[in-house]
Short mmCIF file of C-alpha atoms in Angstrom, two decimals:
data_model
loop_
_atom_site.label_atom_id
_atom_site.label_comp_id
_atom_site.label_asym_id
_atom_site.label_seq_id
_atom_site.Cartn_x
_atom_site.Cartn_y
_atom_site.Cartn_z
CA UNK B 28 22.90 4.77 6.61
CA UNK B 29 21.27 6.06 10.04
CA UNK B 30 17.96 5.37 11.11
CA UNK B 31 17.09 8.89 11.13
CA UNK B 32 18.63 9.07 6.95
CA UNK B 33 16.45 5.58 6.43
CA UNK B 34 13.09 7.18 7.81
CA UNK B 35 13.87 10.16 5.42
CA UNK B 36 14.34 8.31 2.16
CA UNK B 37 11.50 6.08 2.93
CA UNK B 38 9.65 9.37 3.61
CA UNK B 39 10.79 10.72 -0.36
CA UNK B 40 9.67 7.51 -1.79
CA UNK B 41 6.32 6.72 -0.94
CA UNK B 42 5.11 9.87 -0.36
CA UNK B 43 5.37 13.72 -2.10
CA UNK B 44 6.67 15.70 1.18
CA UNK B 45 9.81 17.88 0.56
CA UNK B 46 11.83 15.71 2.60
CA UNK B 47 15.84 14.58 0.96
CA UNK B 48 16.83 11.73 1.06
CA UNK B 49 20.91 10.59 1.36
CA UNK B 50 23.16 11.84 -2.30
CA UNK B 51 23.83 8.25 -2.66
CA UNK B 52 21.36 5.69 -2.48
CA UNK B 53 22.06 1.92 -2.41
CA UNK B 54 20.46 -1.33 -1.48
CA UNK B 55 22.03 -0.97 1.74
CA UNK B 56 20.17 2.24 2.18
CA UNK B 57 17.32 0.59 -0.13
CA UNK B 58 17.27 -2.77 2.97
CA UNK B 59 16.24 -0.07 5.22
CA UNK B 60 13.85 2.18 3.80
CA UNK B 61 11.32 -0.20 2.69
CA UNK B 62 11.90 -1.96 6.01
CA UNK B 63 10.74 1.68 7.58
CA UNK B 64 7.90 1.99 5.04
CA UNK B 65 5.30 1.24 7.82
CA UNK B 66 6.33 3.87 9.74
CA UNK B 67 5.25 6.30 7.77
CA UNK B 68 1.86 4.61 6.12
CA UNK B 69 0.83 5.23 10.22
CA UNK B 70 1.29 8.88 9.24
CA UNK B 71 -0.24 8.84 6.11
CA UNK B 72 -3.10 7.39 7.95
CA UNK B 73 -3.04 9.62 10.41
CA UNK B 74 -3.49 12.59 8.14
CA UNK B 75 -6.00 10.16 6.90
CA UNK B 76 -7.55 9.74 9.80
CA UNK B 77 -7.16 13.89 10.65
CA UNK B 78 -9.20 14.82 7.06
CA UNK B 79 -11.28 12.52 7.71
CA UNK B 80 -12.38 13.45 11.00
CA UNK B 81 -11.99 16.97 10.34
CA UNK B 82 -13.50 17.27 7.15
CA UNK B 83 -16.92 15.11 9.47
CA UNK B 84 -16.52 17.43 11.97
CA UNK B 85 -17.06 20.68 9.69
CA UNK B 86 -20.83 19.03 7.86
CA UNK B 87 -19.02 17.64 5.27
CA UNK B 88 -21.69 13.59 4.62
CA UNK B 89 -19.55 10.95 5.14
CA UNK B 90 -19.51 9.83 1.79
CA UNK B 91 -18.08 12.73 0.75
CA UNK B 92 -15.54 13.35 3.53
CA UNK B 93 -14.52 9.07 2.35
CA UNK B 94 -13.77 10.32 -1.16
CA UNK B 95 -11.86 13.70 -0.25
CA UNK B 96 -9.45 11.56 2.02
CA UNK B 97 -9.09 8.79 -0.34
CA UNK B 98 -7.93 11.75 -2.90
CA UNK B 99 -5.86 14.19 -0.28
CA UNK B 100 -4.02 10.36 -0.21
CA UNK B 101 -3.84 9.60 -3.74
CA UNK B 102 -2.04 13.26 -3.21
CA UNK B 103 0.44 12.73 -0.89
CA UNK B 104 1.42 9.80 -2.32
CA UNK B 105 1.92 11.43 -6.09
CA UNK B 106 -0.96 8.96 -7.32
CA UNK B 107 2.43 6.36 -7.20
CA UNK B 108 0.19 3.89 -6.23
CA UNK B 109 -2.61 3.93 -7.81
CA UNK B 110 -0.78 4.40 -11.46
CA UNK B 111 0.98 1.09 -10.10
CA UNK B 112 -2.36 -0.88 -9.52
CA UNK B 113 -3.82 0.63 -12.43
CA UNK B 114 -0.67 -0.44 -14.62
CA UNK B 115 -0.39 -4.16 -13.22
CA UNK B 116 -4.20 -4.90 -13.65
CA UNK B 117 -3.83 -3.79 -17.63
CA UNK B 118 -0.72 -5.37 -17.43
CA UNK B 119 -2.70 -8.78 -16.35
CA UNK B 120 -5.54 -8.28 -18.34
CA UNK B 121 -3.47 -8.83 -21.48
CA UNK B 122 -3.66 -12.48 -21.80
CA UNK B 123 0.14 -12.13 -23.43
CA UNK B 124 3.50 -13.14 -22.57
CA UNK B 125 5.83 -11.09 -19.90
CA UNK B 126 7.59 -9.36 -22.11
CA UNK B 127 4.17 -8.43 -24.05
CA UNK B 128 3.23 -7.32 -20.10
CA UNK B 129 5.20 -5.32 -18.47
CA UNK B 130 5.57 -3.15 -22.79
CA UNK B 131 1.34 -2.36 -21.92
CA UNK B 132 2.58 -1.04 -18.37
CA UNK B 133 5.03 1.16 -19.84
CA UNK B 134 2.73 2.34 -21.88
CA UNK B 135 1.86 5.31 -20.14
CA UNK B 136 -1.79 4.72 -21.07
CA UNK B 137 -5.18 3.59 -18.65
CA UNK B 138 -6.98 0.33 -20.43
CA UNK B 139 -10.15 -1.05 -19.55
CA UNK B 140 -8.77 -3.04 -17.21
CA UNK B 141 -6.70 -0.64 -15.05
CA UNK B 142 -9.90 2.14 -15.55
CA UNK B 143 -11.90 -0.30 -13.63
CA UNK B 144 -9.87 -1.19 -10.80
CA UNK B 145 -9.27 2.48 -10.07
CA UNK B 146 -12.81 2.97 -9.68
CA UNK B 147 -13.39 -0.12 -7.83
CA UNK B 148 -10.51 0.87 -5.36
CA UNK B 149 -11.14 4.37 -5.47
CA UNK B 150 -14.73 3.79 -4.62
CA UNK B 151 -14.94 0.97 -1.77
CA UNK B 152 -12.19 2.61 -0.07
CA UNK B 153 -14.23 5.98 -0.20
CA UNK B 154 -17.63 3.96 1.05
CA UNK B 155 -15.32 2.15 3.48
CA UNK B 156 -13.49 5.21 4.82
CA UNK B 157 -17.73 6.49 4.86
CA UNK B 158 -18.55 3.95 7.16
CA UNK B 159 -15.69 4.35 10.27
CA UNK B 160 -16.10 8.13 10.04
CA UNK B 161 -19.87 7.20 10.86
CA UNK B 162 -19.26 4.29 13.70
CA UNK B 163 -16.15 6.73 14.65
CA UNK B 164 -12.96 4.01 14.40
CA UNK B 165 -10.65 6.44 13.52
CA UNK B 166 -8.06 4.37 14.57
CA UNK B 167 -8.84 1.77 11.69
CA UNK B 168 -8.72 4.20 8.48
CA UNK B 169 -4.89 5.28 10.46
CA UNK B 170 -4.54 1.22 10.73
CA UNK B 171 -5.82 0.56 6.82
CA UNK B 172 -3.15 3.05 4.94
CA UNK B 173 -0.57 2.05 7.71
CA UNK B 174 -1.56 -1.49 6.64
CA UNK B 175 -0.52 -1.07 2.40
CA UNK B 176 2.87 -0.22 3.54
CA UNK B 177 3.55 -3.91 6.01
CA UNK B 178 3.22 -5.42 2.75
CA UNK B 179 5.79 -3.85 1.15
CA UNK B 180 8.10 -4.92 3.07
CA UNK B 181 6.60 -8.08 2.60
CA UNK B 182 6.26 -7.62 -1.33
CA UNK B 183 10.84 -7.35 -1.01
CA UNK B 184 11.29 -9.90 0.93
CA UNK B 185 14.23 -12.06 0.30
CA UNK B 186 14.09 -13.89 -2.92
CA UNK B 187 11.68 -12.42 -5.27
CA UNK B 188 13.26 -11.04 -7.99
CA UNK B 189 13.03 -7.64 -9.99
CA UNK B 190 11.30 -7.47 -13.18
CA UNK B 191 14.05 -7.01 -16.33
CA UNK B 192 14.03 -3.76 -16.54
CA UNK B 193 12.81 -2.23 -13.56
CA UNK B 194 15.33 0.01 -12.13
CA UNK B 195 13.14 0.60 -8.13
CA UNK B 196 12.70 -3.09 -8.11
CA UNK B 197 15.82 -3.57 -8.60
CA UNK B 198 16.97 -1.50 -6.51
CA UNK B 199 14.58 -2.67 -3.31
CA UNK B 200 13.34 -6.68 -4.56
CA UNK B 201 14.76 -9.10 -1.82
CA UNK B 202 16.47 -6.72 0.53
CA UNK B 203 13.59 -7.86 3.46
CA UNK B 204 14.72 -10.54 5.78
CA UNK B 205 11.37 -12.69 6.81
CA UNK B 206 11.58 -11.83 10.48
CA UNK B 207 11.55 -8.01 9.49
CA UNK B 208 8.13 -8.69 7.38
CA UNK B 209 6.95 -10.39 9.94
CA UNK B 210 7.49 -8.33 12.60
CA UNK B 211 5.83 -5.90 11.14
CA UNK B 212 2.42 -8.28 10.22
CA UNK B 213 2.29 -8.95 14.40
CA UNK B 214 2.10 -5.25 15.04
CA UNK B 215 -0.48 -4.81 12.31
CA UNK B 216 -2.01 -7.71 13.96
CA UNK B 217 -1.92 -6.26 17.48
CA UNK B 218 -3.25 -2.90 16.76
CA UNK B 219 -6.15 -4.38 14.77
CA UNK B 220 -7.85 -5.82 18.07
CA UNK B 221 -7.65 -1.49 18.71
CA UNK B 222 -9.73 -0.71 16.12
CA UNK B 223 -12.60 -2.31 16.12
CA UNK B 224 -13.38 -1.62 20.22
CA UNK B 225 -17.00 -3.68 19.70
CA UNK B 226 -15.82 -6.44 18.31
CA UNK B 227 -11.98 -7.09 19.45
CA UNK B 228 -11.61 -10.18 17.19
CA UNK B 229 -12.91 -8.46 13.79
CA UNK B 230 -9.68 -6.07 13.64
CA UNK B 231 -7.19 -8.84 13.53
CA UNK B 232 -9.08 -10.78 10.63
CA UNK B 233 -9.48 -7.73 8.33
CA UNK B 234 -5.95 -7.34 8.71
CA UNK B 235 -5.46 -10.55 8.53
CA UNK B 236 -7.26 -11.17 5.18
CA UNK B 237 -5.63 -8.21 3.53
CA UNK B 238 -2.31 -9.10 3.89
CA UNK B 239 -2.87 -13.05 2.42
CA UNK B 240 -5.24 -11.39 -0.65
CA UNK B 241 -2.65 -8.83 -1.06
CA UNK B 242 0.50 -10.83 -0.61
CA UNK B 243 -0.97 -13.14 -2.91
CA UNK B 244 -1.33 -10.58 -5.83
CA UNK B 245 1.54 -9.55 -5.39
CA UNK B 246 3.28 -12.89 -5.60
CA UNK B 247 0.58 -13.31 -9.15
CA UNK B 248 1.88 -10.23 -10.49
CA UNK B 249 5.71 -11.60 -10.37
CA UNK B 250 4.66 -14.73 -11.94
CA UNK B 251 2.79 -12.89 -14.71
CA UNK B 252 5.53 -9.95 -15.21
CA UNK B 253 8.71 -11.92 -14.06
CA UNK B 254 9.59 -10.52 -11.38
CA UNK B 255 8.63 -7.42 -9.31
CA UNK B 256 8.46 -3.82 -10.08
CA UNK B 257 7.20 -0.81 -8.78
CA UNK B 258 3.73 -0.88 -10.19
CA UNK B 259 3.65 -4.24 -8.86
CA UNK B 260 4.37 -2.88 -4.77
CA UNK B 261 1.98 -0.37 -5.93
CA UNK B 262 -1.17 -2.28 -6.78
CA UNK B 263 -0.43 -4.48 -3.43
CA UNK B 264 -0.25 -1.59 -1.31
CA UNK B 265 -3.84 -0.55 -3.07
CA UNK B 266 -5.14 -3.60 -3.10
CA UNK B 267 -4.39 -3.83 1.05
CA UNK B 268 -5.68 -0.63 1.69
CA UNK B 269 -8.82 -1.17 0.38
CA UNK B 270 -9.01 -4.94 1.75
CA UNK B 271 -8.28 -3.42 5.36
CA UNK B 272 -10.88 -0.47 5.54
CA UNK B 273 -13.56 -2.67 3.93
CA UNK B 274 -13.07 -5.58 6.88
CA UNK B 275 -12.40 -2.82 9.30
CA UNK B 276 -15.21 -0.86 8.12
CA UNK B 277 -17.96 -4.01 9.55
CA UNK B 278 -20.34 -4.44 11.42
CA UNK B 279 -19.14 -7.07 13.75
#
């Protein structure tokens, strides 16, 4: 599969854009697509930053612009990452065996833990984006969104099993080498230096904490659910974006 086919597959998986991937998708194709997930994250981040800039420039209040930007990201990603967050939190909140947790995650409903997680993530992201807009940190907005997709690469590293019955998880789990994940983390940390010009140390710290928190959460979910799945990856994305946006919005 060519690099162009890999990015098309990544876009078709991670966004709602009408981009068609290759007709045949095997683990080799999945490996290339997941390795390019941060590129798609950068595109989504650019859209988020542009949306926030346009809304505030048109006279919208920063909190309203932040909320609309979060909604736009949800639309661009089919809401599947937020759905993964809510399903995963409901599974964690069940306190049952892995089989029961996976059953709850596949039920299609949203329980109290899922609702609380959605409210918290959407609220924090909206207010953090608002603060970043007030500070004129447009690059930080894009970086926060892209960092969530760096976590996807780390979550699909070799040695991570797929949860029983997980279709997408079985396709992508264990496909990424540690070097690929490390390379993307280094890129994100380097970009963090530019995210908060007045305090160049703040960006790398915010990105490092975001990646660490999301990676820890993903590892816990993998142990708790007996493996990885699309829901786990979606939860990792939203946790990372939430923490990164909050950290990058700090005043230093």
